[in-house]
Structures are given as C-alpha cells and as structure tokens.
C-alpha cells in the first residue's frame, strides 16, 4: 500500500510541482527523486521501519525530494533549521536519535562532528539525488509516524512532536476543503521549513492538490512584492511580522511600484495570516493596500490548524473564526470541564489532526491530554457571536516572536550558564514588529564586567537566532514577590519604562 499523497502525485505526473532556486520540477521528477533518495537510505534493506532521519537542507526542491524520500523509505523525517547554531542542532540529534543525517553540501560541516560522535550515517544530498538508485520500497500505512517537529514548551529544551502520515493527511484534507485548494493554485513559500506553517499548510497542501509551490529560500519583502506583481500567484500565506514588513516596503516604494504591486496582489485569490495574533491595524492597512481582507486562522505544531475564518463569508478582525472541518474544538476550565457559552476557557482540540506523542517523553505527553483525549493547547479564548477570539496564553513563559514560539525558561537556563550571570529573567514585551520582543533582565555576579554585547554573543552561539534577546537590561536585583518569586509582569515593566 502506498500513501494517497504519492498516488495523487502520480495522477499529476506532468504538472509542475515545484519552482525553486534549483529549477522547475514536475511531479514525475519529484516522485523519481524521492525513490532514489529512499533507495540510498535503505541501502538494500526493505523498510526503515520508523527510524529517524534528520535533514539539514535549505528550502527548495532538494528539501522536498529528501523529505519525500525519507517517507518513501518508511522513515521519520526530522527537519533541522539551517539558521540554527551547532548547540541547537546537537539537541535535535541527541533527542531524535537518528540513524542517518542528510545534509546539503553547504551545511555538512555543521553536523559532521556531531554525527561522527553519535554513530549515524552522514549522507550528502548530491549523492542521494544526483546518483540514481533503485530498489524495493516498503508499504506505508497512515498510522505510521512520518515527521518530528521540535517545539518549545515551558520547561527544558524543545520537545519533538511526533506526527503520523494520517495526522498530516487529515490536516491537509481539512485545509483543502476549508480554503478551496485546486490543482490550479500556485503558492509562494518563504517561511522556514521546520514548522507546520511552511511544511503542512503550504508545501504539503500544494503537493497534495497537484498545485505548484514556488519556493524562495529566504524572505525579502521586495522580492515577494515582485512575485505578487507577476499576477502568477493565487495563494499567499505568512505570519503577521511578514505582513508588517511587506507594508513597510510598500510605504517606502515609489508610487508606480506601489500601484503595480497592489494591482498584482489583487490577482491572488486568497491571502492568509497565522502563527501569531494579527494586529487589527495590520489587517486594515493590508486591506487598504491590496484589497485583500486577510483570512486569519489559529493552529499549533501539535495539532495543525484548528480554527479559521471563512473562505466565503465575514472575516472578523481580531477573531480566528470557527473549527476547521474534521477538527473538534472546545473551551474548558481548569478542571477540563467545558465552560458555559461566552465564558473564557482554554482551547482544547481532538481529532485525527492531533499528534500522538512527544518523542521519548511519556509524562509530558500524558500531561498534554485530558483523560478523554483532548489536547490542552494552553491558549485561552472566548467565543463571541460564533467566532473564537484568542485572549492570551496560560503561561507567561511561552512567547511568540515573529511567529516563532519560544520558552523564556530555556533562554534563562542558557544565560545562567554564563559565568558572570548571577540571575536573570526573560520576558516578552509587546512590539509592533515582532508581536513580542524577547527581553532579558540580568543580575551580574559581583565584580563582573560582562556587557550586553558579550551576553548577546554568548546567547547567539547557543540559541536559535530568534531566541536571542533583542534587549538586555543589567539590573542590581530582579523584582520579586513576598514569597521571593520573580514577578514577570514587573520585569516587563522595567523594559516598558526603559527609554534608552
Ligand atoms: C529572525 N530574527 C528574529 C526572528 N527571525 N528575532 C525574533 N523573532 C523572529 N521570528 C532575528 C535575526 O536572527 C536577526 O538577528 C534579527 O532578528 C533581524 O533579522 P531579519 O533578517 O530582519 O529577520 P528575517 O530573517 O527576515 O526573519 C524574520 C521573519 C522570520 C521573516 C519574520 O522570523 C520568519 O519567517 N518567521 C516565521 C516563522 C514561522 O514560520 N513560524 C511558524 C511556526 P541579528 O540581527 O542578531 O542577526 S508556528 C506554526 O507552524 C503553527 C502551527 C501555526 O499556527 O502556524
Ligand atoms: P507553535 O508552537 O509554534 O506551533 O505555535 C502555536 C502557538 O501560536 C499557539 O499555541 C498560539 O499561541 C499561537 N498562534 C497561532 N496562530 C495564532 C493566531 N492566529 N492568533 C494568536 N495566536 C496564534
């Protein structure tokens, strides 16, 4: 048995699947490249049988071919982020325990040492795709795991959320129905490919539907506007920070450019925002510039998308809409009981889109679900006139910056490992560009001279770039309550009142 994803791709064999820096590729070529990658990974065996394969490949055609190749071989694909320093990559390698790591030649040295000491095969994308290999491939079923995505929780380092083929398929089928995907769609992809937003909502949704996915390896606002101006795109999806950047670029452009860009954007059939709250002024300005009222939706790594404004019908500013097809959503109180209508509660989600477990963390997995199988998102919302409005998160230690979820406690642990840091507190401060800006208040050890710049360099060498605090404040002591616990709201005020 093969998966519907590949069956469907066969039906679209001659259509273009991907346009990327490496060129233009039909579904037929994607299937062939995936088979070759799979045969190399299997190396004479018949099934990877759920072995993990980490891959460090920039966004593009090669990424898609490797991801599909791991799947075709019966493996679990673990994407690693090209923007991450060695310490973050090593955490993923240690936690996922892969039998192989696949790297683009440009990034091989990032994991070469780590792979050597961890006894895994290190494989080069050029060999896997460039040197054609054939072999028997395993039968695949929906309940088999297919992907592990790393996501920050309140405690410790990021955890690996294990998704099955069935989860991804249910997510994509739901979005296909809700957002009206067709083989004639052409979507632009510049979001990082280690998150659900880029991987499922854009890349896999396009490939499931026989549509065309156009991949840009990085986000450059003018380049995106030029692609919109071409009138070739039908769909566009991004995070609020990206829309804010696009608005800034438009405001700075010459009037002729502005009108060409705005006219081109109107040719899209749908534009979507998600991964963080879309500020109403951003929605309004975007609508004034492009004529598009952004469709805002809500999701999470562990559950895919859960709530969405409608494709047809009123898209309410400040609301994330209603449950998507096939997704059960409810609001619950602290005892996991559904709240009366109009009362705020925690969003809980159930259904075939919801992940199975955090890799190797049975206690954390159990704690994430209610006894009757609802996933606890930790987000608080209220339903008003039928639509959900997100009110916030139950933990102050989970932040969202530029669409990236991060743990304040993880950053604090890293900063505390600096010999000159006696204590610290990390908070998210409201920010017009990033949604929340990561800020760190630091108490230095007596006689230490460590500067903000030193701390930034230290953090940058150990943490993903988006986790590095944008602002450090050296303080004599941290604000604490009478019990001696650091009061995060008071720490946040230190930054809000800091006018340097
Ligand atoms: C980059 N920097 C950031 C971020 N990204 N700082 C805070 N938050 C960020 N998200 C750092 C850079 O390393 C750099 O540091 C400085 O900020 C300025 O970088 P810049 O070049 O301006 O940034 P960029 O490379 O253009 O990236 C900004 C971005 C990107 C395009 C908004 O962060 C992005 O693509 N975000 C989307 C992430 C995403 O896909 N999230 C979905 C996950 P320095 O100057 O020191 O070098 S959520 C999800 O999947 C769920 C299911 C959902 O609901 O969708
Ligand atoms: P992640 O763990 O990176 O998948 O991020 C999921 C989190 O992003 C959710 O738990 C929410 O806190 C947040 N999120 C996603 N979409 C929205 C949205 N439209 N509005 C507000 N928050 C959102």
Coordinates of C-alpha atoms and ligand atoms in Angstrom, one line a residue:
X1 CA 0.0 0.0 0.0
X2 CA 1.3 3.4 -0.8
X3 CA 0.1 6.7 0.6
X4 CA -2.6 8.8 -1.1
X5 CA 0.0 11.7 -1.2
X6 CA 2.1 9.7 -3.7
X7 CA -0.9 8.2 -5.5
X8 CA -2.2 11.7 -6.1
X9 CA 1.2 12.9 -7.3
X10 CA 1.3 10.2 -9.8
X11 CA -2.0 11.4 -11.2
X12 CA -0.4 14.9 -11.7
X13 CA 2.8 13.5 -13.1
X14 CA 3.3 16.0 -15.8
X15 CA 2.2 19.1 -13.9
X16 CA 4.9 21.3 -12.3
X17 CA 5.2 20.6 -8.6
X18 CA 8.0 22.9 -7.6
X19 CA 9.7 26.1 -8.8
X20 CA 12.8 26.8 -6.7
X21 CA 16.3 28.1 -6.9
X22 CA 17.4 24.7 -8.3
X23 CA 14.9 25.0 -11.3
X24 CA 11.5 23.8 -12.2
X25 CA 10.3 20.2 -11.4
X26 CA 7.3 18.1 -12.4
X27 CA 5.5 15.7 -10.0
X28 CA 7.1 12.9 -12.0
X29 CA 10.6 14.2 -11.2
X30 CA 9.7 14.6 -7.5
X31 CA 8.5 11.0 -7.3
X32 CA 11.6 9.7 -9.1
X33 CA 14.0 11.8 -6.9
X34 CA 12.2 10.6 -3.7
X35 CA 12.5 7.0 -4.9
X36 CA 16.2 7.4 -5.4
X37 CA 16.7 9.1 -2.0
X38 CA 14.7 6.2 -0.4
X39 CA 16.8 3.5 -2.1
X40 CA 20.0 5.2 -0.9
X41 CA 18.7 5.5 2.6
X42 CA 17.5 1.8 2.6
X43 CA 20.8 0.6 1.1
X44 CA 19.4 -2.9 0.4
X45 CA 17.0 -3.1 3.3
X46 CA 13.3 -3.0 2.6
X47 CA 11.9 -0.6 5.3
X48 CA 13.4 2.0 7.6
X49 CA 10.6 1.0 9.9
X50 CA 10.3 4.3 11.7
X51 CA 14.0 5.1 12.0
X52 CA 14.5 8.8 12.3
X53 CA 16.4 10.6 9.6
X54 CA 17.5 14.2 10.4
X55 CA 18.0 16.5 7.4
X56 CA 19.6 19.9 7.2
X57 CA 18.7 21.2 3.7
X58 CA 17.8 24.8 2.7
X59 CA 14.3 25.5 1.5
X60 CA 13.9 24.4 -2.1
X61 CA 13.5 21.4 -4.5
X62 CA 16.1 19.3 -2.7
X63 CA 14.3 19.8 0.6
X64 CA 11.1 18.4 -0.8
X65 CA 12.9 15.5 -2.6
X66 CA 14.7 14.5 0.7
X67 CA 11.5 14.8 2.8
X68 CA 9.5 12.6 0.4
X69 CA 12.5 10.2 0.1
X70 CA 12.6 9.6 3.8
X71 CA 8.8 9.0 3.8
X72 CA 9.1 6.6 0.8
X73 CA 11.8 4.6 2.7
X74 CA 9.5 4.2 5.7
X75 CA 11.5 6.7 7.8
X76 CA 10.5 9.6 10.1
X77 CA 11.7 12.9 8.7
X78 CA 13.2 15.3 11.2
X79 CA 13.9 18.7 9.6
X80 CA 16.6 20.8 11.1
X81 CA 16.8 24.6 10.7
X82 CA 19.7 26.0 8.6
X83 CA 19.6 29.1 10.8
X84 CA 20.4 27.2 14.0
X85 CA 23.8 27.1 15.7
X86 CA 25.5 23.8 16.5
X87 CA 24.1 23.6 20.0
X88 CA 20.5 23.6 18.8
X89 CA 21.3 21.1 16.0
X90 CA 23.0 18.8 18.5
X91 CA 20.0 18.9 20.8
X92 CA 17.8 17.7 17.9
X93 CA 20.4 15.0 17.0
X94 CA 20.6 13.8 20.6
X95 CA 16.9 13.9 21.2
X96 CA 15.7 12.3 17.9
X97 CA 18.4 9.6 17.9
X98 CA 18.5 9.3 14.1
X99 CA 20.3 6.5 12.2
X100 CA 21.2 9.0 9.4
X101 CA 21.7 12.7 8.9
X102 CA 21.2 14.1 5.4
X103 CA 22.9 17.4 4.6
X104 CA 23.2 19.7 1.7
X105 CA 26.9 20.0 1.0
X106 CA 26.9 23.7 2.0
X107 CA 25.8 22.7 5.6
X108 CA 27.6 19.4 6.0
X109 CA 30.3 20.8 8.4
X110 CA 27.6 22.0 10.8
X111 CA 26.7 18.4 11.8
X112 CA 29.8 16.4 10.6
X113 CA 31.4 16.3 14.1
X114 CA 28.2 15.7 15.9
X115 CA 27.2 12.9 13.5
X116 CA 30.6 11.3 13.9
X117 CA 30.5 11.1 17.7
X118 CA 26.8 9.9 17.6
X119 CA 27.3 7.0 15.3
X120 CA 24.9 7.9 12.5
X121 CA 25.4 7.8 8.7
X122 CA 26.1 11.2 7.3
X123 CA 24.7 11.5 3.8
X124 CA 25.0 14.1 1.1
X125 CA 22.0 15.3 -0.9
X126 CA 24.1 15.4 -4.1
X127 CA 24.7 11.7 -3.8
X128 CA 21.2 10.8 -2.8
X129 CA 19.5 12.7 -5.7
X130 CA 22.3 13.0 -8.2
X131 CA 23.3 9.3 -8.2
X132 CA 20.2 7.5 -9.3
X133 CA 19.4 4.3 -7.3
X134 CA 16.5 1.9 -7.5
X135 CA 15.2 -0.7 -5.0
X136 CA 12.1 -2.1 -3.4
X137 CA 10.2 0.3 -1.3
X138 CA 8.0 -0.5 1.7
X139 CA 4.2 -0.4 2.0
X140 CA 3.1 2.6 4.1
X141 CA 0.0 3.0 6.3
X142 CA -1.4 6.2 7.8
X143 CA -0.8 5.3 11.4
X144 CA 3.0 5.2 10.9
X145 CA 4.9 8.2 12.2
X146 CA 6.3 10.4 9.4
X147 CA 7.7 13.6 11.0
X148 CA 9.1 15.0 14.2
X149 CA 8.9 18.8 14.7
X150 CA 10.7 20.4 17.6
X151 CA 8.6 22.9 19.6
X152 CA 9.3 24.8 22.8
X153 CA 7.4 24.1 26.0
X154 CA 7.5 25.9 29.3
X155 CA 10.3 23.6 30.6
X156 CA 13.6 22.4 29.3
X157 CA 14.8 22.3 25.7
X158 CA 12.4 21.9 22.7
X159 CA 10.4 18.7 22.5
X160 CA 9.8 16.6 19.4
X161 CA 6.1 16.4 18.4
X162 CA 5.6 13.1 16.5
X163 CA 3.1 13.3 13.7
X164 CA 1.8 10.4 11.7
X165 CA 1.1 10.3 8.0
X166 CA -2.6 10.1 9.0
X167 CA -2.2 13.3 11.0
X168 CA -0.6 15.2 8.1
X169 CA -3.2 13.9 5.7
X170 CA -6.1 14.9 7.9
X171 CA -4.6 18.4 8.3
X172 CA -4.1 18.8 4.6
X173 CA -7.6 17.4 3.7
X174 CA -9.2 19.8 6.2
X175 CA -7.3 22.8 4.7
X176 CA -8.1 21.7 1.2
X177 CA -11.8 21.8 2.0
X178 CA -11.7 25.0 4.0
X179 CA -9.5 27.1 1.8
X180 CA -10.6 25.6 -1.6
X181 CA -7.2 24.3 -2.9
X182 CA -7.2 23.2 -6.5
X183 CA -4.5 21.9 -8.9
X184 CA -4.6 25.4 -10.5
X185 CA -3.2 27.0 -7.3
X186 CA 0.3 28.5 -7.2
X187 CA 1.5 29.4 -3.7
X188 CA 4.6 31.2 -2.6
X189 CA 6.7 29.7 0.1
X190 CA 9.4 31.6 2.0
X191 CA 8.6 30.5 5.6
X192 CA 11.2 28.3 7.3
X193 CA 10.7 24.6 6.7
X194 CA 10.9 23.3 10.2
X195 CA 7.4 24.3 11.2
X196 CA 3.8 23.2 10.4
X197 CA 3.1 26.5 8.7
X198 CA 5.7 26.1 5.9
X199 CA 5.7 22.3 5.8
X200 CA 2.0 21.4 6.0
X201 CA -0.1 24.5 5.3
X202 CA 2.0 25.5 2.3
X203 CA 4.3 22.8 0.9
X204 CA 2.3 19.6 1.6
X205 CA -1.0 21.2 0.9
X206 CA 0.2 22.3 -2.5
X207 CA 1.7 18.9 -3.4
X208 CA -1.4 17.0 -2.1
X209 CA -3.5 19.1 -4.5
X210 CA -1.4 18.9 -7.6
X211 CA -0.8 22.6 -7.3
X212 CA 2.5 24.5 -7.8
X213 CA 4.7 25.5 -4.9
X214 CA 7.1 28.3 -5.7
X215 CA 10.0 28.4 -3.1
X216 CA 12.2 31.3 -2.1
X217 CA 15.0 30.3 0.2
X218 CA 14.7 33.5 2.3
X219 CA 12.2 36.3 2.9
X220 CA 12.9 39.5 1.1
X221 CA 10.0 41.9 1.0
X222 CA 10.7 43.5 -2.4
X223 CA 11.1 40.0 -4.0
X224 CA 7.8 38.9 -2.5
X225 CA 6.1 42.1 -3.9
X226 CA 7.6 41.5 -7.3
X227 CA 6.3 37.9 -7.3
X228 CA 2.8 39.2 -6.3
X229 CA 3.1 41.8 -9.1
X230 CA 3.6 39.0 -11.6
X231 CA 0.0 38.0 -11.1
X232 CA 1.0 34.3 -11.3
X233 CA 0.3 33.6 -7.6
X234 CA -3.1 32.5 -6.5
X235 CA -2.4 32.0 -2.8
X236 CA -0.1 33.6 -0.2
X237 CA 0.4 32.7 3.5
X238 CA 2.6 34.3 6.1
X239 CA 2.9 35.4 9.7
X240 CA 1.9 38.9 10.9
X241 CA 5.5 40.1 11.1
X242 CA 5.9 39.4 7.4
X243 CA 2.8 41.3 6.5
X244 CA 4.1 44.2 8.7
X245 CA 7.4 44.1 6.8
X246 CA 5.6 44.0 3.4
X247 CA 3.5 47.0 4.4
X248 CA 6.7 48.9 5.3
X249 CA 8.3 48.0 2.0
X250 CA 5.2 49.2 0.1
X251 CA 5.2 52.5 2.1
X252 CA 8.8 53.1 1.1
X253 CA 8.3 52.3 -2.6
X254 CA 7.9 54.8 -5.4
X255 CA 4.2 55.4 -6.4
X256 CA 4.4 53.5 -9.7
X257 CA 5.8 50.5 -7.8
X258 CA 3.1 50.8 -5.2
X259 CA 0.3 50.6 -7.8
X260 CA 2.0 47.8 -9.8
X261 CA 2.4 45.8 -6.5
X262 CA -1.1 46.5 -5.3
X263 CA -2.6 45.5 -8.7
X264 CA -0.6 42.3 -8.8
X265 CA -1.7 41.3 -5.3
X266 CA -5.3 41.6 -6.3
X267 CA -4.8 38.7 -8.7
X268 CA -4.3 36.3 -5.7
X269 CA -7.5 34.5 -4.8
X270 CA -6.6 34.2 -1.0
X271 CA -4.2 35.6 1.5
X272 CA -3.9 34.1 4.9
X273 CA -2.2 35.1 8.2
X274 CA -1.4 32.9 11.2
X275 CA 1.1 31.6 13.8
X276 CA 0.6 34.7 15.9
X277 CA -2.1 37.3 16.6
X278 CA -2.7 39.5 13.6
X279 CA -2.9 43.1 14.8
X280 CA -6.1 44.8 13.6
X281 CA -4.2 47.8 12.2
X282 CA -2.0 45.4 10.1
X283 CA -5.2 43.7 8.7
X284 CA -6.7 47.1 7.9
X285 CA -3.6 48.6 6.2
X286 CA -3.1 45.4 4.2
X287 CA -6.7 45.6 3.0
X288 CA -6.3 49.2 2.0
X289 CA -3.1 48.4 0.0
X290 CA -4.2 45.2 -1.7
X291 CA -7.9 44.9 -1.4
X292 CA -7.4 41.6 0.4
X293 CA -9.0 41.0 3.8
X294 CA -6.6 38.6 5.4
X295 CA -8.0 35.3 6.5
X296 CA -6.7 34.7 10.0
X297 CA -6.5 31.2 11.3
X298 CA -5.2 29.6 14.5
X299 CA -3.0 26.5 14.9
X300 CA -0.2 24.8 16.8
X301 CA 2.6 22.3 16.0
X302 CA 0.9 19.5 17.9
X303 CA -2.5 19.9 16.2
X304 CA -2.0 21.6 12.9
X305 CA -4.7 24.1 12.2
X306 CA -7.8 24.2 14.4
X307 CA -9.7 27.4 13.8
X308 CA -10.2 29.6 10.7
X309 CA -12.1 32.5 9.4
X310 CA -14.2 31.5 6.4
X311 CA -13.1 31.5 2.7
X312 CA -16.5 32.8 1.8
X313 CA -18.3 35.0 4.4
X314 CA -17.4 37.5 7.0
X315 CA -13.7 37.5 8.2
X316 CA -13.9 39.3 11.5
X317 CA -10.9 41.4 12.5
X318 CA -9.4 40.2 15.8
X319 CA -11.1 36.8 15.6
X320 CA -9.7 33.4 14.4
X321 CA -13.1 32.0 13.3
X322 CA -14.6 28.6 13.8
X323 CA -13.4 25.0 14.0
X324 CA -12.0 23.6 10.7
X325 CA -13.6 20.6 9.0
X326 CA -12.9 17.4 11.0
X327 CA -11.4 19.2 14.0
X328 CA -13.2 19.2 17.4
X329 CA -12.5 22.3 19.4
X330 CA -13.9 23.3 22.9
X331 CA -13.1 25.8 25.6
X332 CA -12.5 24.2 29.0
X333 CA -11.9 25.4 32.6
X334 CA -9.1 24.3 34.9
X335 CA -10.8 21.1 35.7
X336 CA -11.1 20.3 31.9
X337 CA -14.9 20.9 32.0
X338 CA -16.4 22.8 29.1
X339 CA -17.2 26.4 30.0
X340 CA -20.6 28.0 29.6
X341 CA -21.1 29.9 26.4
X342 CA -19.5 33.4 26.4
X343 CA -17.0 32.4 29.2
X344 CA -13.3 32.4 28.5
X345 CA -11.6 29.0 28.6
X346 CA -8.6 27.0 27.5
X347 CA -8.7 25.8 23.9
X348 CA -8.7 22.0 23.7
X349 CA -8.6 20.1 20.5
X350 CA -9.4 16.5 19.5
X351 CA -9.5 14.5 16.2
X352 CA -7.3 12.9 13.5
X353 CA -5.2 16.0 13.1
X354 CA -3.8 15.9 16.6
X355 CA -0.3 14.4 17.1
X356 CA 0.4 11.2 19.0
X357 CA 3.2 12.0 21.5
X358 CA 6.3 13.9 22.4
X359 CA 9.3 11.7 21.4
X360 CA 10.6 9.9 24.5
X361 CA 8.5 11.9 26.9
X362 CA 5.6 9.8 28.2
X363 CA 4.9 12.1 31.2
X364 CA 4.8 15.3 29.2
X365 CA 2.6 13.6 26.6
X366 CA 0.2 12.4 29.2
X367 CA 0.1 15.8 30.8
X368 CA -0.7 17.4 27.5
X369 CA -4.0 15.5 27.1
X370 CA -7.2 15.2 29.2
X371 CA -8.2 11.7 30.3
X372 CA -10.7 11.7 27.4
X373 CA -8.2 12.6 24.8
X374 CA -8.5 16.4 24.3
X375 CA -5.1 18.2 23.7
X376 CA -4.6 21.1 26.0
X377 CA -3.2 24.0 23.9
X378 CA -2.5 26.4 26.8
X379 CA -4.2 29.2 24.8
X380 CA -7.2 31.0 26.3
X381 CA -10.1 32.1 24.1
X382 CA -13.7 33.2 24.2
X383 CA -16.5 32.6 21.7
X384 CA -18.4 35.7 20.7
X385 CA -21.2 35.6 18.1
X386 CA -19.9 32.2 17.0
X387 CA -16.3 33.1 16.4
X388 CA -13.3 32.4 18.7
X389 CA -11.2 35.3 20.0
X390 CA -7.8 34.5 21.4
X391 CA -7.2 36.2 24.8
X392 CA -3.7 35.0 25.6
X393 CA -1.8 32.1 26.9
X394 CA -2.0 30.4 30.3
X395 CA 1.8 30.6 30.8
X396 CA 3.8 33.9 30.8
X397 CA 6.9 31.9 30.0
X398 CA 5.8 31.0 26.4
X399 CA 6.5 33.8 24.0
X400 CA 5.8 34.3 20.3
X401 CA 8.2 36.5 18.4
X402 CA 7.9 36.9 14.6
X403 CA 5.7 33.7 14.5
X404 CA 8.4 31.6 16.4
X405 CA 7.3 30.0 19.7
X406 CA 10.0 30.2 22.4
X407 CA 10.4 29.4 26.1
X408 CA 11.6 32.1 28.4
X409 CA 12.9 29.4 30.8
X410 CA 15.1 27.8 28.1
X411 CA 16.7 31.2 27.4
X412 CA 17.1 31.9 31.2
X413 CA 18.9 28.5 31.6
X414 CA 21.3 29.3 28.8
X415 CA 22.0 32.8 30.2
X416 CA 22.5 31.4 33.7
X417 CA 25.2 29.1 32.4
X418 CA 27.4 32.2 31.7
X419 CA 29.9 32.5 34.5
X420 CA 29.2 36.2 35.0
X421 CA 25.4 35.9 35.4
X422 CA 24.1 35.6 38.9
X423 CA 20.5 35.5 37.9
X424 CA 18.2 36.6 35.1
X425 CA 14.6 36.8 33.9
X426 CA 13.3 36.7 30.3
X427 CA 10.0 38.2 29.3
X428 CA 8.1 39.1 26.1
X429 CA 7.4 42.8 25.6
X430 CA 4.7 43.9 23.2
X431 CA 6.4 45.0 20.0
X432 CA 4.9 46.4 16.8
X433 CA 7.3 44.5 14.5
X434 CA 7.7 41.1 16.3
X435 CA 4.5 40.8 18.2
X436 CA 6.5 40.1 21.3
X437 CA 10.2 41.1 21.7
X438 CA 12.4 38.9 23.8
X439 CA 14.0 40.9 26.6
X440 CA 16.3 39.7 29.4
X441 CA 17.0 41.4 32.8
X442 CA 20.3 40.2 34.1
X443 CA 22.0 40.4 37.5
X444 CA 25.7 40.2 37.2
X445 CA 28.0 38.4 39.7
X446 CA 29.9 40.8 42.0
X447 CA 32.9 42.4 40.2
X448 CA 31.9 41.0 36.9
X449 CA 32.2 43.4 33.9
X450 CA 30.2 41.4 31.4
X451 CA 28.5 43.7 28.9
X452 CA 25.2 43.5 26.9
X453 CA 27.3 42.8 23.8
X454 CA 29.1 39.9 25.5
X455 CA 25.8 38.4 26.6
X456 CA 24.4 38.7 23.1
X457 CA 27.4 36.9 21.5
X458 CA 27.2 34.2 24.2
X459 CA 23.4 33.7 23.6
X460 CA 23.9 33.7 19.8
X461 CA 26.4 30.9 19.9
X462 CA 24.0 28.6 21.8
X463 CA 20.4 29.6 20.7
X464 CA 18.4 29.8 17.5
X465 CA 18.7 33.5 16.3
X466 CA 15.0 34.3 17.2
X467 CA 15.6 33.2 20.8
X468 CA 18.5 35.7 21.3
X469 CA 17.2 38.6 23.5
X470 CA 16.7 41.8 21.5
X471 CA 17.3 43.8 24.6
X472 CA 19.3 43.2 27.8
X473 CA 19.0 45.2 31.0
X474 CA 21.6 45.0 33.6
X475 CA 19.9 45.3 37.0
X476 CA 21.0 45.2 40.6
X477 CA 18.2 42.8 41.5
X478 CA 15.1 41.2 40.0
X479 CA 11.7 42.3 41.2
X480 CA 10.3 39.6 43.5
X481 CA 7.0 39.0 45.4
X482 CA 7.0 38.5 49.2
X483 CA 7.5 34.7 48.6
X484 CA 10.8 35.5 46.8
X485 CA 9.5 34.5 43.3
X486 CA 10.4 36.7 40.4
X487 CA 7.4 38.7 39.2
X488 CA 7.4 38.6 35.4
X489 CA 4.9 41.5 34.9
X490 CA 7.2 43.7 37.0
X491 CA 10.2 42.6 34.9
X492 CA 8.2 43.5 31.7
X493 CA 7.6 47.0 33.2
X494 CA 11.3 47.5 33.6
X495 CA 11.6 47.3 29.8
X496 CA 8.5 49.3 29.0
X497 CA 9.8 52.1 31.1
X498 CA 13.3 51.9 29.7
X499 CA 13.6 54.7 27.3
X500 CA 17.3 54.3 26.2
Ligands
LIG1 C1 14.8 36.4 12.8 N1 15.2 37.1 13.9 C2 14.2 37.1 14.8 C3 13.2 36.4 14.2 N2 13.6 36.0 13.0 N3 14.1 37.7 16.0 C4 12.9 37.5 16.6 N4 11.9 36.8 16.1 C5 12.0 36.2 14.9 N5 11.0 35.4 14.5 C6 16.5 37.8 14.2 C7 17.5 37.5 13.2 O1 18.3 36.4 13.5 C8 18.3 38.8 13.2 O2 19.2 38.8 14.3 C9 17.3 39.9 13.5 O3 16.2 39.2 14.2 C10 16.7 40.5 12.3 O4 16.6 39.5 11.3 P1 15.9 39.7 9.9 O5 16.8 39.4 8.8 O6 15.2 41.0 9.9 O7 14.8 38.5 10.1 P2 14.4 37.6 8.9 O8 15.4 36.6 8.7 O9 13.8 38.5 7.8 O10 13.2 36.8 9.7 C11 12.0 37.4 10.1 C12 10.8 36.6 9.7 C13 11.1 35.1 10.2 C14 10.7 36.5 8.2 C15 9.6 37.1 10.3 O11 11.3 35.1 11.6 C16 10.0 34.2 9.8 O12 10.0 33.6 8.7 N6 9.2 33.8 10.8 C17 8.1 32.9 10.6 C18 8.3 31.7 11.5 C19 7.3 30.6 11.2 O13 7.1 30.1 10.1 N7 6.5 30.3 12.2 C20 5.5 29.3 12.2 C21 5.6 28.5 13.5 P3 20.7 39.5 14.2 O14 20.4 40.9 13.7 O15 21.2 39.4 15.6 O16 21.4 38.6 13.2 S1 4.0 28.3 14.1 C22 3.3 27.1 13.4 O17 3.8 26.4 12.5 C23 1.9 26.9 13.9 C24 1.4 25.5 13.6 C25 1.0 27.9 13.2 O18 0.0 28.3 13.8 O19 1.3 28.3 12.1
LIG2 P1 3.8 26.7 17.6 O1 4.0 26.0 18.8 O2 5.0 27.4 17.0 O3 3.1 25.8 16.7 O4 2.8 27.9 17.9 C1 1.5 27.7 18.3 C2 1.0 28.9 19.0 O5 1.0 30.1 18.2 C3 -0.4 28.8 19.5 O6 -0.4 28.0 20.7 C4 -0.8 30.2 19.7 O7 -0.3 30.7 20.9 C5 -0.1 30.9 18.6 N1 -1.0 31.2 17.5 C6 -1.1 30.6 16.3 N2 -2.0 31.2 15.5 C7 -2.4 32.3 16.2 C8 -3.4 33.3 15.9 N3 -4.0 33.4 14.7 N4 -3.6 34.2 16.9 C9 -3.0 34.2 18.1 N5 -2.1 33.2 18.4 C10 -1.8 32.3 17.4

